[in-house]
Coordinates of C-alpha atoms and ligand atoms in Angstrom, one line a residue:
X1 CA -10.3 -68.8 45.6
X2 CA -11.2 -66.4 48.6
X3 CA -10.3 -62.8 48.2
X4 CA -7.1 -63.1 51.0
X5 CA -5.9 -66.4 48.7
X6 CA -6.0 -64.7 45.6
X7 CA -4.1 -61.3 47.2
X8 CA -1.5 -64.0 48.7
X9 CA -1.0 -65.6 45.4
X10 CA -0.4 -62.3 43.5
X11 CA 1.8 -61.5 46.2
X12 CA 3.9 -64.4 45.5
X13 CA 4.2 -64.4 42.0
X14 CA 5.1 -60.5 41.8
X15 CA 7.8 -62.0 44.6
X16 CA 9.2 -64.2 41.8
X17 CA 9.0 -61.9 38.9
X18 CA 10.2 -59.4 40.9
X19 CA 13.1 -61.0 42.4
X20 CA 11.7 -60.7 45.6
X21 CA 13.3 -57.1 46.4
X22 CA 9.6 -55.3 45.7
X23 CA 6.1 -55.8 45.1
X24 CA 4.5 -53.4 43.3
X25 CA 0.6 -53.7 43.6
X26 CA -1.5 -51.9 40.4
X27 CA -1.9 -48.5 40.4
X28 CA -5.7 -49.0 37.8
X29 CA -7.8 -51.6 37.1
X30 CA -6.2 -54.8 35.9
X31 CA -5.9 -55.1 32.0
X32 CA -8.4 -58.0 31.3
X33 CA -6.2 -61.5 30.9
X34 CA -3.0 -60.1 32.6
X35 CA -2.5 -61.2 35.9
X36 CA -3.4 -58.1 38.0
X37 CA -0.4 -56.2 39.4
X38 CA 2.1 -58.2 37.5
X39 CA 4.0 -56.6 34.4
X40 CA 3.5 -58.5 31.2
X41 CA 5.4 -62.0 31.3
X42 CA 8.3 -62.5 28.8
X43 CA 6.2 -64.5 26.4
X44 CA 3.6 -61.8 26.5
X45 CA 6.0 -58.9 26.1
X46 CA 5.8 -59.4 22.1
X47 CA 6.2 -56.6 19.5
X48 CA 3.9 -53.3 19.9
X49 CA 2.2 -53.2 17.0
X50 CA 2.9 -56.2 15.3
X51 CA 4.1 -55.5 11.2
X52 CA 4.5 -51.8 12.0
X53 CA 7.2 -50.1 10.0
X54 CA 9.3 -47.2 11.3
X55 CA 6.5 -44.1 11.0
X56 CA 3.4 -46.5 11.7
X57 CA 3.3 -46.9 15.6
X58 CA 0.9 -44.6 17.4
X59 CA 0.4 -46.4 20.4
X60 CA 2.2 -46.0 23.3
X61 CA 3.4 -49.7 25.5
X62 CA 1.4 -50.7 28.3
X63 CA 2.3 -49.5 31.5
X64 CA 5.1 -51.8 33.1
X65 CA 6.9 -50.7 36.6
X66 CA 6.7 -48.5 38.7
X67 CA 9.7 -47.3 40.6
X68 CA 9.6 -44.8 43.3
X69 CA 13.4 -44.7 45.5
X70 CA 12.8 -42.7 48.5
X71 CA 13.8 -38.8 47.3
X72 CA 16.8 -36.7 48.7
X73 CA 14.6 -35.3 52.0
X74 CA 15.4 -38.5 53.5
X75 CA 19.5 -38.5 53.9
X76 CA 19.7 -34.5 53.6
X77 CA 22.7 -34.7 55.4
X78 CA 24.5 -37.1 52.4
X79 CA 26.8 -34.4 50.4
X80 CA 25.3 -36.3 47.5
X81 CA 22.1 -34.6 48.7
X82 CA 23.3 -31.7 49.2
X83 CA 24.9 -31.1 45.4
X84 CA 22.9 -27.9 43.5
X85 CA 24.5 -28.7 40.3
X86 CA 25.1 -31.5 37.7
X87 CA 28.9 -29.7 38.0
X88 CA 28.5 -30.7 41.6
X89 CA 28.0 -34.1 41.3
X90 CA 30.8 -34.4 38.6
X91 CA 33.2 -32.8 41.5
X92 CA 32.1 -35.6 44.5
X93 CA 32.4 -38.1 41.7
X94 CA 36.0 -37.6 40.5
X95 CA 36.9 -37.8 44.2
X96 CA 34.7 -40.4 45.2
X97 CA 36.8 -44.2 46.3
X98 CA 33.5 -45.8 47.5
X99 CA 33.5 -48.6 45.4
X100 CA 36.7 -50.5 44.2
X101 CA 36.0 -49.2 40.7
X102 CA 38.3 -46.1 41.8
X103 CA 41.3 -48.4 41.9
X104 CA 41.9 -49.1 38.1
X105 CA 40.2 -45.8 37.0
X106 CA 42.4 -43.0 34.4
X107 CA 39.3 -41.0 34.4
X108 CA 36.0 -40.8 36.1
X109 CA 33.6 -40.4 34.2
X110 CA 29.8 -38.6 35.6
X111 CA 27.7 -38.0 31.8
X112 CA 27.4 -35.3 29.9
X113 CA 24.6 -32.8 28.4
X114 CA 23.0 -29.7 29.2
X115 CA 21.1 -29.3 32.1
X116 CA 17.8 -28.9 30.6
X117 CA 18.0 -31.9 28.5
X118 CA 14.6 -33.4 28.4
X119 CA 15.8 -37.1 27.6
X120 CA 18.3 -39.0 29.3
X121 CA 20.3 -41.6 28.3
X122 CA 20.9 -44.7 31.1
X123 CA 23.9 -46.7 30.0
X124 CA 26.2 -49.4 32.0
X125 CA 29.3 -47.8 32.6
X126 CA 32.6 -46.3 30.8
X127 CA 34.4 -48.4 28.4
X128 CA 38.1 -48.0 27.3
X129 CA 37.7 -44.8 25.7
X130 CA 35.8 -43.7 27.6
X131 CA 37.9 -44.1 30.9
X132 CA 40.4 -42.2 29.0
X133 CA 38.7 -39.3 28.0
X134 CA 36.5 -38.9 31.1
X135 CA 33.5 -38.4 28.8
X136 CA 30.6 -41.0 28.3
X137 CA 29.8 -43.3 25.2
X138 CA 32.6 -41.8 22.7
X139 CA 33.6 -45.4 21.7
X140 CA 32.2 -47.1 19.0
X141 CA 28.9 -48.1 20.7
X142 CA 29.3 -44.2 21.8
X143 CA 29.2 -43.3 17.9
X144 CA 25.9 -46.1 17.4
X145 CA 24.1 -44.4 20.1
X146 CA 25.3 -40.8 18.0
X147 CA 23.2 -42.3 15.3
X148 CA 20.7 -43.1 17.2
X149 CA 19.4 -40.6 18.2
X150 CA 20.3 -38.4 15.3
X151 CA 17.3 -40.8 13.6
X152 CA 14.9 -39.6 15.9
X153 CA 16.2 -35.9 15.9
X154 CA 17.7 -35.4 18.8
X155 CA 21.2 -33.7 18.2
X156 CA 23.6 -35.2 20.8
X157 CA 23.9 -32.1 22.6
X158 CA 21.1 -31.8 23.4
X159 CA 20.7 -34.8 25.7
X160 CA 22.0 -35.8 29.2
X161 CA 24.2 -39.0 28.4
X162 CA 25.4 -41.2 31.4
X163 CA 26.0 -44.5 33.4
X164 CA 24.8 -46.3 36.5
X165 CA 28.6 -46.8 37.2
X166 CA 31.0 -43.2 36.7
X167 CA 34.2 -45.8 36.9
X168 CA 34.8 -48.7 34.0
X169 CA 34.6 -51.5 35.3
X170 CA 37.6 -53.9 34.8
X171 CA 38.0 -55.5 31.1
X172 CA 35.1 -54.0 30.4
X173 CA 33.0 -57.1 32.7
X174 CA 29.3 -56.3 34.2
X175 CA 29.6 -54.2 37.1
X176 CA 28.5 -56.0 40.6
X177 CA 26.1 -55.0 42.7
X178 CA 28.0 -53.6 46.1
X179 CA 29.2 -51.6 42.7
X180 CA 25.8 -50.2 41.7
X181 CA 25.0 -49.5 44.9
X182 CA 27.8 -47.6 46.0
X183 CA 27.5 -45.6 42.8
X184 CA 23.4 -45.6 41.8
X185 CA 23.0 -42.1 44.2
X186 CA 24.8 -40.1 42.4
X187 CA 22.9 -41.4 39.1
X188 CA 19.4 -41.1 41.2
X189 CA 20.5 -37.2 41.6
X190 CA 21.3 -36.2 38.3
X191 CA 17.9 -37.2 37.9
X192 CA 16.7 -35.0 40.5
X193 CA 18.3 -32.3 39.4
X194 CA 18.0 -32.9 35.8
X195 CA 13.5 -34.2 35.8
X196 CA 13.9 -35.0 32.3
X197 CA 10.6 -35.6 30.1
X198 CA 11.7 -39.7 29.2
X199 CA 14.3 -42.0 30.2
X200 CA 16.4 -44.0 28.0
X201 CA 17.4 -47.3 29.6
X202 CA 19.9 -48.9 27.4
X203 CA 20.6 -52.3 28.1
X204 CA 19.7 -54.8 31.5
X205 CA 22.1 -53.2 33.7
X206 CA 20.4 -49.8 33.5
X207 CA 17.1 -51.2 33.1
X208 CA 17.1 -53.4 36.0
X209 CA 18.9 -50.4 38.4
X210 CA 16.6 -47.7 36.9
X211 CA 13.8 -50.4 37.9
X212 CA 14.7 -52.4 41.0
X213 CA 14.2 -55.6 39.2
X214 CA 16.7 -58.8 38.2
X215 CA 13.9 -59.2 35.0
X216 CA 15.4 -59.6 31.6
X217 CA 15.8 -56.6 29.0
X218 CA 13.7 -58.6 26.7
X219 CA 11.0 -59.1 29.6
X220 CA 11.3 -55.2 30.3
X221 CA 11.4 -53.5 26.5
X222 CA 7.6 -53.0 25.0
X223 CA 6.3 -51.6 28.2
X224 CA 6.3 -47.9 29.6
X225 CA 7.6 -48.2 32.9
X226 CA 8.2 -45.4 35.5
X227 CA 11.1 -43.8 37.7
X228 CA 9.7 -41.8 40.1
X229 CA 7.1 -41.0 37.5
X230 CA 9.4 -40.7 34.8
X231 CA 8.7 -42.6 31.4
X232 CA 11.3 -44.9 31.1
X233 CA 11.8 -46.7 28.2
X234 CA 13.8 -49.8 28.5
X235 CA 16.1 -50.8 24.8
X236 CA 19.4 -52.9 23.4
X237 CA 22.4 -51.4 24.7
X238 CA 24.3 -50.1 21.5
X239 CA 27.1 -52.2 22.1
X240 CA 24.7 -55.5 21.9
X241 CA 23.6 -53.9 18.4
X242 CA 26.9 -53.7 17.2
X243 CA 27.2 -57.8 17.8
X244 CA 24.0 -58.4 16.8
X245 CA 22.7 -55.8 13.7
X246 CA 18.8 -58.1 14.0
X247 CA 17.9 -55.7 17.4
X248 CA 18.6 -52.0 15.5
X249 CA 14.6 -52.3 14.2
X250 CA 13.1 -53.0 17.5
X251 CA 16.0 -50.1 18.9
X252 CA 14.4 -48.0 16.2
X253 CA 10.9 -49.1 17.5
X254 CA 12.2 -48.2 21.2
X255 CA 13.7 -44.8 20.3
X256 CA 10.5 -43.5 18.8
X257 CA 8.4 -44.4 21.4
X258 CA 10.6 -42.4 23.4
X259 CA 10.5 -39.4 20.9
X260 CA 6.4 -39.7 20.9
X261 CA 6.6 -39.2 24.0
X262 CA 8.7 -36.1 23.9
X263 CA 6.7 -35.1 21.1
X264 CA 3.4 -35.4 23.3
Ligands
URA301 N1 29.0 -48.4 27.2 C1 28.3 -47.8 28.2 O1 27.4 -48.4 28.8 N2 28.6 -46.6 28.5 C2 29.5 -45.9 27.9 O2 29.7 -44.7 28.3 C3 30.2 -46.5 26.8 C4 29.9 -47.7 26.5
SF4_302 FE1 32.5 -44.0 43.2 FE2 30.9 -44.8 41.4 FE3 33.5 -44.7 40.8 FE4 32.5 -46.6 42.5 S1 32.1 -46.4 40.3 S2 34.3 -45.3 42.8 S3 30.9 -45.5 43.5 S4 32.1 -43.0 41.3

């Protein structure tokens, strides 16, 4: 195949993969028996070190995305933009009607964690309780994710815990994309302000906004991807664990790399 077909057919197939918002062409030299610029495919996205027990893993995933949204300097004049603070953001956000989220909300709710915090958590959006309280993950996947990090000793308090949507979505149900949209800015600045060490993605929705892709969270976990250069690693959603106990080792898997990371 000539040199143009070749480029045309990667082209294509990141098209596909990608769900044919982005193509993202390789950054270094293509690992040997992936198919250059593409991320692993699902079947090849298998454990990172196969056997390993909690304490065992010392590699980090292969690189996966790459994920660059245009920065702030672009829309300066969007009072998103213009926020100083994480307090800032909370304010625009508990006025903010630009989705229909806003119509059913008791309590809007932005995250919560100091604004040093070197890891970020990425969830979905508020739940019941958490609608009610204003304050992210305090349910029972809220008290999981507690744990959670706990085992890789990180105190609660110490990290930056939010949503892609600030508003709970109806019953609970996926929120849609005009949804994400209207709402992923004000995730993309806390960000900004925050330039945290690692990102935790927990589950597809934040995984797939965090990464501009429609690819599946199984597809995603086992690789380090990147948000604006940001580690970002991609893991079950505590509320998943909670129906389905068999993903809390490869969570635990996930939350370590994340703490090597940190560690590093
Ligand atoms: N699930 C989420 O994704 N976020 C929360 O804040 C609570 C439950
Ligand atoms: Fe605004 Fe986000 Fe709430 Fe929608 S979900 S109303 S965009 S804060």
């Amino acid at each position: 195949m000539t040199d143009g077909r070749a480029l045309a057919k990667q082209y294509l197939e990141q098209q596909w993969v990608l769900g044919g918002d982005q193509v993202i062409l390789p950054t270094s030299e293509p690992t040997p028996g992936l198919r250059p610029g593409l991320v692993n495919p699902p079947t090849e996205a298998v454990s990172l070190t196969p056997g390993a027990s909690p304490g065992t893993t010392d590699t980090l995933p292969p690189s996966g995305l790459s994920f660059d949204p245009p920065s702030g300097d672009l829309f300066a004049a969007d009072p998103v933009q213009q926020t100083r603070t994480l307090a800032e953001i909370a304010t625009l956000v508990a006025e903010c009607t630009k989705c229909k989220l806003c119509e059913n909300r008791s309590h809007t709710v932005p995250g919560e964690g100091p604004g040093d915090a070197r890891l970020v958590v990425v969830g979905e959006g508020p739940g019941r309780t958490e609608d009610e309280t204003g304050r992210p993950f305090v349910g029972k996947a809220g008290e999981l994710l507690t744990k959670i990090l706990e085992a890789i000793d990180f105190p609660r308090e110490q990290v930056f815990i939010c949503n892609v949507v600030k508003c709970r979505p109806p019953e609970n149900r996926l929120p849609q994309y005009d949804e994400i949209a209207a709402c992923v800015p004000y995730l993309y600045r806390q960000i900004e302000l925050l330039k945290p060490a690692v990102i935790l993605a927990m589950g597809g929705t934040a995984a797939q906004t965090l990464l501009n892709t429609k690819q599946s969270l199984g597809a995603l976990r086992n690789q380090l991807h990147r948000f604006r250069g940001i580690p970002v690693v991609v893991t079950y959603h505590p509320a998943a664990l909670l129906r389905n106990p068999n993903w809390k080792r490869p969570t635990w898997d996930d939350v370590r790399i994340a703490r090597r990371i940190l560690d590093n």
